[in-house]
mmCIF file of C-alpha atoms in Angstrom:
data_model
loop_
_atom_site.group_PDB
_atom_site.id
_atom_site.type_symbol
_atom_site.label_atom_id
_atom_site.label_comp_id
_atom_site.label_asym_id
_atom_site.label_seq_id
_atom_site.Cartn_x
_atom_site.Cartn_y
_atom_site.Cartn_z
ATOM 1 C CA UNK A 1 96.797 95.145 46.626
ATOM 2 C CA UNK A 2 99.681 93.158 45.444
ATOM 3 C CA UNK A 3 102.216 95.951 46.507
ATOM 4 C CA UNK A 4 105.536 94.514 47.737
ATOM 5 C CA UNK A 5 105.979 96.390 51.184
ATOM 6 C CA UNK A 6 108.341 96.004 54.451
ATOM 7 C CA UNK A 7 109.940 98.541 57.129
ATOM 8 C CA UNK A 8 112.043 98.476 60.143
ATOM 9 C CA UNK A 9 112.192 99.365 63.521
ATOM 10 C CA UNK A 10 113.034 103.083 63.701
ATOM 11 C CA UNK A 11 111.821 103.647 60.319
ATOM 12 C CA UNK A 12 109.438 106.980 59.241
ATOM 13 C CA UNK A 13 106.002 105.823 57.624
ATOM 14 C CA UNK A 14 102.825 107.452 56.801
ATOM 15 C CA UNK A 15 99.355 106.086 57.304
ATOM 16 C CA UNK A 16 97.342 105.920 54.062
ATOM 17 C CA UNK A 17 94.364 107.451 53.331
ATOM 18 C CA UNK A 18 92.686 104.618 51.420
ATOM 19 C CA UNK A 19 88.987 104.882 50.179
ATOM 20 C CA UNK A 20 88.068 101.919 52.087
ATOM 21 C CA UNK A 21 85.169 101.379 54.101
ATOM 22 C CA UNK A 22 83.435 98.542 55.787
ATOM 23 C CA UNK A 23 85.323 96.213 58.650
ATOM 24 C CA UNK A 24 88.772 98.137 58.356
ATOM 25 C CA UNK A 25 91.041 98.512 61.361
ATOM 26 C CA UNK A 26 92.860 101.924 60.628
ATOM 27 C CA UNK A 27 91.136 104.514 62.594
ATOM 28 C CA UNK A 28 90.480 107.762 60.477
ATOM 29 C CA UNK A 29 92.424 109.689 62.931
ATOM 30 C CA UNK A 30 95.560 108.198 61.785
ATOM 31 C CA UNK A 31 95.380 108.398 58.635
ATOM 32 C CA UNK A 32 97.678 110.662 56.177
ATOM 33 C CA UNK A 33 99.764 111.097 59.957
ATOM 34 C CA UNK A 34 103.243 110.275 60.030
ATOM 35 C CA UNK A 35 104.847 108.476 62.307
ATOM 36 C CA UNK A 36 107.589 105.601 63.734
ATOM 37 C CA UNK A 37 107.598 101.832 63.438
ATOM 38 C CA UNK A 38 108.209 100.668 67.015
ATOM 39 C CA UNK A 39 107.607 97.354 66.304
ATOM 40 C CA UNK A 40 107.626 94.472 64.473
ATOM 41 C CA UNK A 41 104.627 91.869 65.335
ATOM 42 C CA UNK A 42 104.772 89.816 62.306
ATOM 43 C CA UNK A 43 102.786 87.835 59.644
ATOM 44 C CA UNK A 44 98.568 88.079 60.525
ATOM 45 C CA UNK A 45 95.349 87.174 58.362
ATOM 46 C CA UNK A 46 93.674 90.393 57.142
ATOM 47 C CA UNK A 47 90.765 91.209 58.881
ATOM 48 C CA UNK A 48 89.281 92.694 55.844
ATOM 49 C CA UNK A 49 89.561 89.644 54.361
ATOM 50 C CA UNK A 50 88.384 87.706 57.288
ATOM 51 C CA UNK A 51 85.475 89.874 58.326
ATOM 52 C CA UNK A 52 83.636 88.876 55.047
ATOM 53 C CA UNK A 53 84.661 85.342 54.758
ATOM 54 C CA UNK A 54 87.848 85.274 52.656
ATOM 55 C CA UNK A 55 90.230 83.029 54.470
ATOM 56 C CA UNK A 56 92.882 82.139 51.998
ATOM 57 C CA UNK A 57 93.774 85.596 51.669
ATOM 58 C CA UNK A 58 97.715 86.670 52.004
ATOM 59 C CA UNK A 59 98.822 87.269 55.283
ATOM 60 C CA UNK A 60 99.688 90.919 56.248
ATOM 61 C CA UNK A 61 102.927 91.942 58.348
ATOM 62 C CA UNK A 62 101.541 93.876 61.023
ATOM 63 C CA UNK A 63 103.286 97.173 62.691
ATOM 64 C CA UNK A 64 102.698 98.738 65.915
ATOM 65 C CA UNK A 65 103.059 102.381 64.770
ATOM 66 C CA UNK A 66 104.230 105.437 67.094
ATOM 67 C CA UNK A 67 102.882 108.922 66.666
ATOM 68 C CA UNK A 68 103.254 112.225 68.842
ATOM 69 C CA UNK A 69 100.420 112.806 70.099
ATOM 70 C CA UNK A 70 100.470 116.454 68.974
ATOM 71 C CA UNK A 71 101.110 115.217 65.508
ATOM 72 C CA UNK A 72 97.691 113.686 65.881
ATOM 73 C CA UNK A 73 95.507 116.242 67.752
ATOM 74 C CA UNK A 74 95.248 119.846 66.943
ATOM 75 C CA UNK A 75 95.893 121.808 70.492
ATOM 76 C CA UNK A 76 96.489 118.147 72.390
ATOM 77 C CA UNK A 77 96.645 119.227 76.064
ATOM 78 C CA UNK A 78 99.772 117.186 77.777
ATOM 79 C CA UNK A 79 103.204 116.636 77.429
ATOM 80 C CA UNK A 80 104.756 117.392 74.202
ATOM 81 C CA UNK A 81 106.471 113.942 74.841
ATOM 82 C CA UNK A 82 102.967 112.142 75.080
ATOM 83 C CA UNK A 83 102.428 109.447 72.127
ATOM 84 C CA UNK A 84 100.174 106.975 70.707
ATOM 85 C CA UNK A 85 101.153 103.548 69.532
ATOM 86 C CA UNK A 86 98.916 101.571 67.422
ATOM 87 C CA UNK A 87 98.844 98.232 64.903
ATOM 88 C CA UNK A 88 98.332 98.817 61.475
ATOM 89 C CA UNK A 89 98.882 96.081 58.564
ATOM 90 C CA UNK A 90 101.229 97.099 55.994
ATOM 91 C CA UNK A 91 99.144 97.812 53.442
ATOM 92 C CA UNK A 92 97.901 100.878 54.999
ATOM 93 C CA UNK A 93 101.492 102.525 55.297
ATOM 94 C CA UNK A 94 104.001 103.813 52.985
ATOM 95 C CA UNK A 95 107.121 105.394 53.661
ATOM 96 C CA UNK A 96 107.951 108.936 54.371
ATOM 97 C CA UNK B 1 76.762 87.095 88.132
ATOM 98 C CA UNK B 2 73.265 86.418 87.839
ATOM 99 C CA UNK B 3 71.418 83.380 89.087
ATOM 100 C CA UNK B 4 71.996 81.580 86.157
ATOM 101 C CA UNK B 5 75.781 82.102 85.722
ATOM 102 C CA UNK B 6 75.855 84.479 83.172
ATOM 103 C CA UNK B 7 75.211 88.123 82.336
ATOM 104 C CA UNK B 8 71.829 87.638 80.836
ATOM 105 C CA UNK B 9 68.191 87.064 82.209
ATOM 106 C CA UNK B 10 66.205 84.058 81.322
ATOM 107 C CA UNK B 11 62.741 84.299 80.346
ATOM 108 C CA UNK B 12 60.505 83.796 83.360
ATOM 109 C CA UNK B 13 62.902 85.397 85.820
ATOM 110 C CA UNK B 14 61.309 88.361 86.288
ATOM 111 C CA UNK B 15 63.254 90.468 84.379
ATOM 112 C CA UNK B 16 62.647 92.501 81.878
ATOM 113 C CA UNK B 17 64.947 91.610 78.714
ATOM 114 C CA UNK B 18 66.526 94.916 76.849
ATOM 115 C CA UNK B 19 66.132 95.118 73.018
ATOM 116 C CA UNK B 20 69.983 94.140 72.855
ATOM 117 C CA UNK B 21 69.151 90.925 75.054
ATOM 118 C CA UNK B 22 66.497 89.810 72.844
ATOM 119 C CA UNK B 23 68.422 90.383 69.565
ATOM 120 C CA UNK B 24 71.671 88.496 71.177
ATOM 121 C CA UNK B 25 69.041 85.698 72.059
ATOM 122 C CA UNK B 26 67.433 85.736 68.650
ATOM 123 C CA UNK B 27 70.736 85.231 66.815
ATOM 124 C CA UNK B 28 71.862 82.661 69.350
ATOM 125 C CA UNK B 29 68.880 80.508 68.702
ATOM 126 C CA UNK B 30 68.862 81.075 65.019
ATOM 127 C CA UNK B 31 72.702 79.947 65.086
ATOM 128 C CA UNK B 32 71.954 76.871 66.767
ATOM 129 C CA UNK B 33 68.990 76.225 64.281
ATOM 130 C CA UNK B 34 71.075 76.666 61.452
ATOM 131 C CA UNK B 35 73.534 74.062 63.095
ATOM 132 C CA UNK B 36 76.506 76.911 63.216
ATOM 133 C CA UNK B 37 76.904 76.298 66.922
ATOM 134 C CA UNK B 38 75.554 74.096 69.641
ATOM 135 C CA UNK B 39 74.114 75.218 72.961
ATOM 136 C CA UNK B 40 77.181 73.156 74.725
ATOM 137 C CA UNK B 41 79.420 74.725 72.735
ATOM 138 C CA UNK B 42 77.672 78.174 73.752
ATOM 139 C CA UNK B 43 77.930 77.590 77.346
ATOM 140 C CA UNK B 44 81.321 75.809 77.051
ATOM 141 C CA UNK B 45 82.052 80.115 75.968
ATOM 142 C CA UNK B 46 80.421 81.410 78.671
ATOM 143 C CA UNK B 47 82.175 78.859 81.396
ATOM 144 C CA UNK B 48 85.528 79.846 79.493
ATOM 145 C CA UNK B 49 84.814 83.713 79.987
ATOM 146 C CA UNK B 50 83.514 83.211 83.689
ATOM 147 C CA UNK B 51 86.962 81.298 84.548
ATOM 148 C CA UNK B 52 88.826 84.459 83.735
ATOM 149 C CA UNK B 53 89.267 87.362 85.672
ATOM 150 C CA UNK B 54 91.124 90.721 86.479
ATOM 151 C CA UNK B 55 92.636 88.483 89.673
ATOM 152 C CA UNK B 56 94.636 86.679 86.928
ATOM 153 C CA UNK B 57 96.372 89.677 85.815
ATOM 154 C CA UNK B 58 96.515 90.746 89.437
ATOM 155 C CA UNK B 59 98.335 87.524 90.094
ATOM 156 C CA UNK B 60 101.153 88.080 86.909
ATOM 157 C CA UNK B 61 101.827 91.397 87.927
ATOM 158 C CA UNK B 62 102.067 90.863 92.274
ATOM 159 C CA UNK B 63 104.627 88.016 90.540
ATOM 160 C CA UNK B 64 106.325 90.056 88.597
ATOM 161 C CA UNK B 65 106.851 92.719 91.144
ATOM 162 C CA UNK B 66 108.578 90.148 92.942
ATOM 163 C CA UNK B 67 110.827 87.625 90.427
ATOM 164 C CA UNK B 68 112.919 89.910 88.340
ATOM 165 C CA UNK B 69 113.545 86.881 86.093
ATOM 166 C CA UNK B 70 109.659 86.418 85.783
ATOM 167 C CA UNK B 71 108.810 90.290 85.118
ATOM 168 C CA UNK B 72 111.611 89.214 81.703
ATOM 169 C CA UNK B 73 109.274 86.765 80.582
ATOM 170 C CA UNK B 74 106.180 88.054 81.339
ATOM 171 C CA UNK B 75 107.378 91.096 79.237
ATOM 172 C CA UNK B 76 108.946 88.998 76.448
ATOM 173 C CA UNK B 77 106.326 85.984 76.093
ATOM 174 C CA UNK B 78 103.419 86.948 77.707
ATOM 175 C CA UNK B 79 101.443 83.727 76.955
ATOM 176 C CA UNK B 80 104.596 81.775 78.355
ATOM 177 C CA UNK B 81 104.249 83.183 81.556
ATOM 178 C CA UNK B 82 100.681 82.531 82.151
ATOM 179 C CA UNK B 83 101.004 79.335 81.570
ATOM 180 C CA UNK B 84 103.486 79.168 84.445
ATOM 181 C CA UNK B 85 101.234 80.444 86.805
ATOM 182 C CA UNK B 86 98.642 78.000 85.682
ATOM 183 C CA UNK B 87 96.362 79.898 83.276
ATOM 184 C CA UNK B 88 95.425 79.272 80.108
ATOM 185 C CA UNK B 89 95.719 82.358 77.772
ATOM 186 C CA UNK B 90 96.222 80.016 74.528
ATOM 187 C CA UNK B 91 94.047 80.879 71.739
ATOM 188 C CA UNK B 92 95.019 82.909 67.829
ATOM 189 C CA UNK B 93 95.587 86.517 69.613
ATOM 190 C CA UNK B 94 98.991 87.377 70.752
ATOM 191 C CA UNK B 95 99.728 89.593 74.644
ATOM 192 C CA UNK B 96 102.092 92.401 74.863
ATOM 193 C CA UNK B 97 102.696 93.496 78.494
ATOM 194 C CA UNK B 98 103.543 97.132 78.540
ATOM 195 C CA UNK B 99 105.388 98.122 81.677
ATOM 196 C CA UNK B 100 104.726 101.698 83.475
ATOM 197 C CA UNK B 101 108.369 103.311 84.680
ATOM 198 C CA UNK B 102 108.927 106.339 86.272
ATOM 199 C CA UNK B 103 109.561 108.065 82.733
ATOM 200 C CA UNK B 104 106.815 106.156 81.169
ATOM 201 C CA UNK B 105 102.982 105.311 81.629
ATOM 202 C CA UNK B 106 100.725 103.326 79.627
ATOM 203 C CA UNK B 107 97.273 103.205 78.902
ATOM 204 C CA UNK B 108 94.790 101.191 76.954
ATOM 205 C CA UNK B 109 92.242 101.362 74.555
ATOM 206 C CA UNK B 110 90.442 100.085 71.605
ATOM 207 C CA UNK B 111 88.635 102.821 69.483
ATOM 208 C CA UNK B 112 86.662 100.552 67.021
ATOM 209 C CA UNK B 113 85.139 97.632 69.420
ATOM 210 C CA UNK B 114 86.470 96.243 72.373
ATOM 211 C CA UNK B 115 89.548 94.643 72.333
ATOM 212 C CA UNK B 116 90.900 93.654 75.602
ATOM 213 C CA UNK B 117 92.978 90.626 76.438
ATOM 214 C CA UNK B 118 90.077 88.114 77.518
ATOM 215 C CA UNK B 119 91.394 85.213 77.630
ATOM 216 C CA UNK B 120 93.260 86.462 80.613
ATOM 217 C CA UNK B 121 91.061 88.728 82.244
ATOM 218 C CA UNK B 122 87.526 87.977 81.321
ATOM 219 C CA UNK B 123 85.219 90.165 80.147
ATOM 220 C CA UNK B 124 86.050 93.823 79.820
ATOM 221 C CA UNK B 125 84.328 96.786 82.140
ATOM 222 C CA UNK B 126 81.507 98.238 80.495
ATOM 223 C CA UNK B 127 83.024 101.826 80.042
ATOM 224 C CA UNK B 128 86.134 99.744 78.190
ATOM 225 C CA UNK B 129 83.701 99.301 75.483
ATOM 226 C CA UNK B 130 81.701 102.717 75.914
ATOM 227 C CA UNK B 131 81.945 105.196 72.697
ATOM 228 C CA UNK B 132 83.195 108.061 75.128
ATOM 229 C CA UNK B 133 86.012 105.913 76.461
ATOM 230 C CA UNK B 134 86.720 104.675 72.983
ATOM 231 C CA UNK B 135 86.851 108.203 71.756
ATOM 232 C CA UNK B 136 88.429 110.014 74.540
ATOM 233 C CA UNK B 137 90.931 107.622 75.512
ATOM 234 C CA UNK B 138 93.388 108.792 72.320
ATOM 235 C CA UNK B 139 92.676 112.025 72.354
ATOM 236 C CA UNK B 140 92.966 113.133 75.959
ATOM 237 C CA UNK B 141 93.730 110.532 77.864
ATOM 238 C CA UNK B 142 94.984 112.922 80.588
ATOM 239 C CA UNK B 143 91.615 113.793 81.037
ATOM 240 C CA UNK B 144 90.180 110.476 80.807
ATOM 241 C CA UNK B 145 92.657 108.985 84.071
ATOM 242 C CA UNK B 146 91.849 112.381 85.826
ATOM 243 C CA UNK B 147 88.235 111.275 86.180
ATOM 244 C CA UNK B 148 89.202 108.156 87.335
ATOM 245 C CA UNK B 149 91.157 109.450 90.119
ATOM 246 C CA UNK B 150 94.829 109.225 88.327
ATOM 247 C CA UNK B 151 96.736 112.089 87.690
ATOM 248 C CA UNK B 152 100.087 111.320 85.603
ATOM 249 C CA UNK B 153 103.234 113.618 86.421
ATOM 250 C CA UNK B 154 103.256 116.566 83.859
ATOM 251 C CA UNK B 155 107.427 115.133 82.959
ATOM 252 C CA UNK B 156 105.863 111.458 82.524
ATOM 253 C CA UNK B 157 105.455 110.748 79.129
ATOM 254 C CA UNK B 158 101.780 109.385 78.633
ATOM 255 C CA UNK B 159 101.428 106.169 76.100
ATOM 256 C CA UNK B 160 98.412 105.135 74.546
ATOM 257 C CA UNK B 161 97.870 102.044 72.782
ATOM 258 C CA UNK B 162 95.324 101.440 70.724
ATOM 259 C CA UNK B 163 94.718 97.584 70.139
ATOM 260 C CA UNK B 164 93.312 97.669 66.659
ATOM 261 C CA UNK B 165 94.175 94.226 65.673
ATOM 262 C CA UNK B 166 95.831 90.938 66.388
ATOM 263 C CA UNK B 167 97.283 91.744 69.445
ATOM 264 C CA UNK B 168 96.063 92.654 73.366
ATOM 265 C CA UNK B 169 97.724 94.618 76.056
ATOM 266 C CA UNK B 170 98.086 94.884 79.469
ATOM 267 C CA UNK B 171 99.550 97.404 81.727
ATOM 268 C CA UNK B 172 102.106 96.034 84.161
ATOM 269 C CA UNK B 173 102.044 98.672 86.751
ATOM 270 C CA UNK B 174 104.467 100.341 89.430
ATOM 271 C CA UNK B 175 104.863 98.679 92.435
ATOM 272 C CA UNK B 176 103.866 101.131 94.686
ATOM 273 C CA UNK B 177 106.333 102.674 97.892
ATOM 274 C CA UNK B 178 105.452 101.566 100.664
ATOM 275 C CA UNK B 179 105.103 97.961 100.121
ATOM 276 C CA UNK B 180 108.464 96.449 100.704
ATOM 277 C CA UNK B 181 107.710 93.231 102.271
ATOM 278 C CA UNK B 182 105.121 92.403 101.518
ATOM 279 C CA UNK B 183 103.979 88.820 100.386
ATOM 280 C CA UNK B 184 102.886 88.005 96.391
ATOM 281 C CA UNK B 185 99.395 87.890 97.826
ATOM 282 C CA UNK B 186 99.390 90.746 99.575
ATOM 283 C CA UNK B 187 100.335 92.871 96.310
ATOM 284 C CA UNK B 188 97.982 90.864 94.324
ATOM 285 C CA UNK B 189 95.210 92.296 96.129
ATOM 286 C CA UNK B 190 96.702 95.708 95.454
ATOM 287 C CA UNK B 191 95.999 95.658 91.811
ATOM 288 C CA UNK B 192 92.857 96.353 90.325
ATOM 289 C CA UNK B 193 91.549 95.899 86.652
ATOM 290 C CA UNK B 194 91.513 99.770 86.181
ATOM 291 C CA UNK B 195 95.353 99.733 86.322
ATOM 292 C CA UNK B 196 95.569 96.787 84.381
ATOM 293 C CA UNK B 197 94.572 98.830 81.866
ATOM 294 C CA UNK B 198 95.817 101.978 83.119
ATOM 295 C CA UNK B 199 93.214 104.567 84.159
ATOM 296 C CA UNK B 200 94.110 104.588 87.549
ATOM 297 C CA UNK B 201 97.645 103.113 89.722
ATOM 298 C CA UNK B 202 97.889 100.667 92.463
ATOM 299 C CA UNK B 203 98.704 102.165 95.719
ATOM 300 C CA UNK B 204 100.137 101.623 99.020
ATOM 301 C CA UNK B 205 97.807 99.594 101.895
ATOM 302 C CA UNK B 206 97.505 102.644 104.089
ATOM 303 C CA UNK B 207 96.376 104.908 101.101
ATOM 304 C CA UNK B 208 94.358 102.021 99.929
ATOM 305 C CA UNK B 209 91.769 102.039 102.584
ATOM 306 C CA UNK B 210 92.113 105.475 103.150
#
C-alpha cells in the first residue's frame, strides 16, 4: 500500500475495512467506525510485515485513535461520555 | 513460583504436564535443536520476567503520588522514570502512563493477545489474557470492574485502551483520602496490580483491611 497518508491531533478519521486477514492488529470492532486522533506515537515496523518475516518493510506512523463508546456498541450501557482509545497504523485509516 | 523457579513442571516432579506444557516444551527443545535459541538464553528470559513485578509499578505510582515533579515525568517519559527508580524497562516497546482524575478513569486491555507492559511488571494475571476479559473489557467495561469490586461514578467518564500495538499502558491511580501522611512505602503497599491496570482502585488503610 504505497498510499501517502498523515493526520493530526484533533483530526476525524475512519477505520478501514480492509480484506485482510492473518496477524493484523485492527480489531473488527473498529472497523468502518469513526473516530478522533488523540495522539501521535510515531514511526513503528508493521507487524504485518514483521509477523511473517519481512523486516525491511516501511515503517508505519502509528495513531492512538478515540471513539465514543456508543459509536462502537449498539445499546452500550454507561456514560454517554465513556470512550475507547486504541493504536492503529495509518494504513488502516482514512479521513472523514 | 514453583520449585524450579518458573511457572512450569519438570518431568519427574510429580506433576502432571497439560497439553499446552508439553507443546511449549516441544517447541522449546526443537528451537534449541535447530540452534534458534540456547537454553541460557531461555532461562536468561525467564530470570528477566521473574525480576519484574506489579511492586515495580506499585513503587512508580506511591512515587508519584508524592513528587509532583516525578508524577511529570513518569507521565511524559515513562521509561525515563523507571530508570530513576532503578528498573530497567529498556527494550523496542514504548510506556504510556494514563492517569485516573476525578473526571476521568482508565482501564486496560488487549483484545487480540496479551499485551501488558512486562518489562515493568512481569508477567500478566491470567484473566489479563482470558478471551472473556479480552472481549468484555471494550464492550462493557462497567461490568467487567463491577465484578471486580470497582464501581466507577455514573458522571466519570470511563476510558478504555486497547494496546493493539507498539505501545503498553499503565494506570496511574488516585491516591486515595485518607492517606495524607503517609510514607512512599506505606502507599506502595496500597497499590495492587488490578489497579495498575484498572479493574479495581487503591483504597484507604482502614478500608483496606476491612
Amino acid at each position: 500500500m504505497g498510499r501517502e497518508v498523515s493526520f493530526s491531533d484533533g483530526e476525524t478519521v475512519r477505520v478501514l475495512d480492509l480484506d485482510k486477514s492473518g496477524h493484523v492488529r485492527a480489531p473488527r470492532y473498529v472497523r468502518g467506525k469513526t473516530g478522533t486522533v488523540s495522539h501521535l506515537l510515531g514511526k513503528f515496523k508493521n507487524p504485518e510485515d514483521l509477523a511473517y518475516g519481512k523486516y525491511d518493510g516501511p515503517e508505519k506512523e502509528l495513531y492512538r485513535v478515540a471513539f465514543r463508546q456508543s459509536d462502537l456498541w449498539q445499546g452500550y450501557e454507561g456514560n454517554l461520555d465513556d470512550t475507547l482509545v486504541i493504536d492503529i497504523y495509518e494504513h488502516w485509516l482514512e479521513g472523514a | 513460583m514453583s520449585e524450579n523457579g518458573h511457572d512450569h513442571p519438570h518431568p519427574g516432579t510429580g506433576r502432571t504436564a497439560t497439553p499446552s506444557t508439553l507443546r511449549v516444551r516441544a517447541m522449546e527443545k526443537l528451537l534449541v535443536e535447530k540452534g534458534v535459541l540456547t537454553e541460557a538464553e531461555i532461562q536468561d528470559r525467564i530470570s528477566y520476567m521473574d525480576s519484574r513485578s506489579p511492586a515495580n509499578g506499585a513503587k512508580l505510582v506511591a512515587k508519584a503520588w508524592t513528587d509532583e515533579a516525578f508524577k511529570n515525568r513518569l507521565l511524559e517519559d515513562t521509561k525515563s522514570a523507571t530508570f530513576e527508580l532503578g528498573m530497567d524497562a529498556s527494550g523496542p516497546v514504548e510506556f504510556i502512563v494514563v492517569e485516573n482524575t476525578p473526571e476521568v478513569h482508565n482501564l486496560i486491555v488487549c483484545t487480540l493477545c496479551s499485551c501488558y507492559p512486562r518489562a515493568i511488571l512481569g508477567r500478566p494475571p491470567d484473566w489479563y489474557k482470558s478471551f472473556e476479559y479480552r472481549s468484555r473489557a471494550v464492550k462493557e467495561p462497567r461490568a467487567v470492574m463491577r465484578e471486580f469490586g470497582y464501581e466507577p461514578p455514573e458522571n466519570v467518564e470511563v476510558r478504555v485502551h486497547d494496546s493493539t500495538a507498539d505501545i503498553r499502558y499503565m494506570v496511574l491511580p488516585m491516591r486515595p483520602e485518607g492517606t495524607r501522611g503517609m510514607g512512599e512505602e506505606g502507599l506502595a503497599e496500597l497499590v495492587s496490580r488490578d489497579s495498575l491496570v484498572g479493574v479495581s482502585v487503591p483504597e484507604a488503610p482502614s478500608h483496606f483491611n476491612a
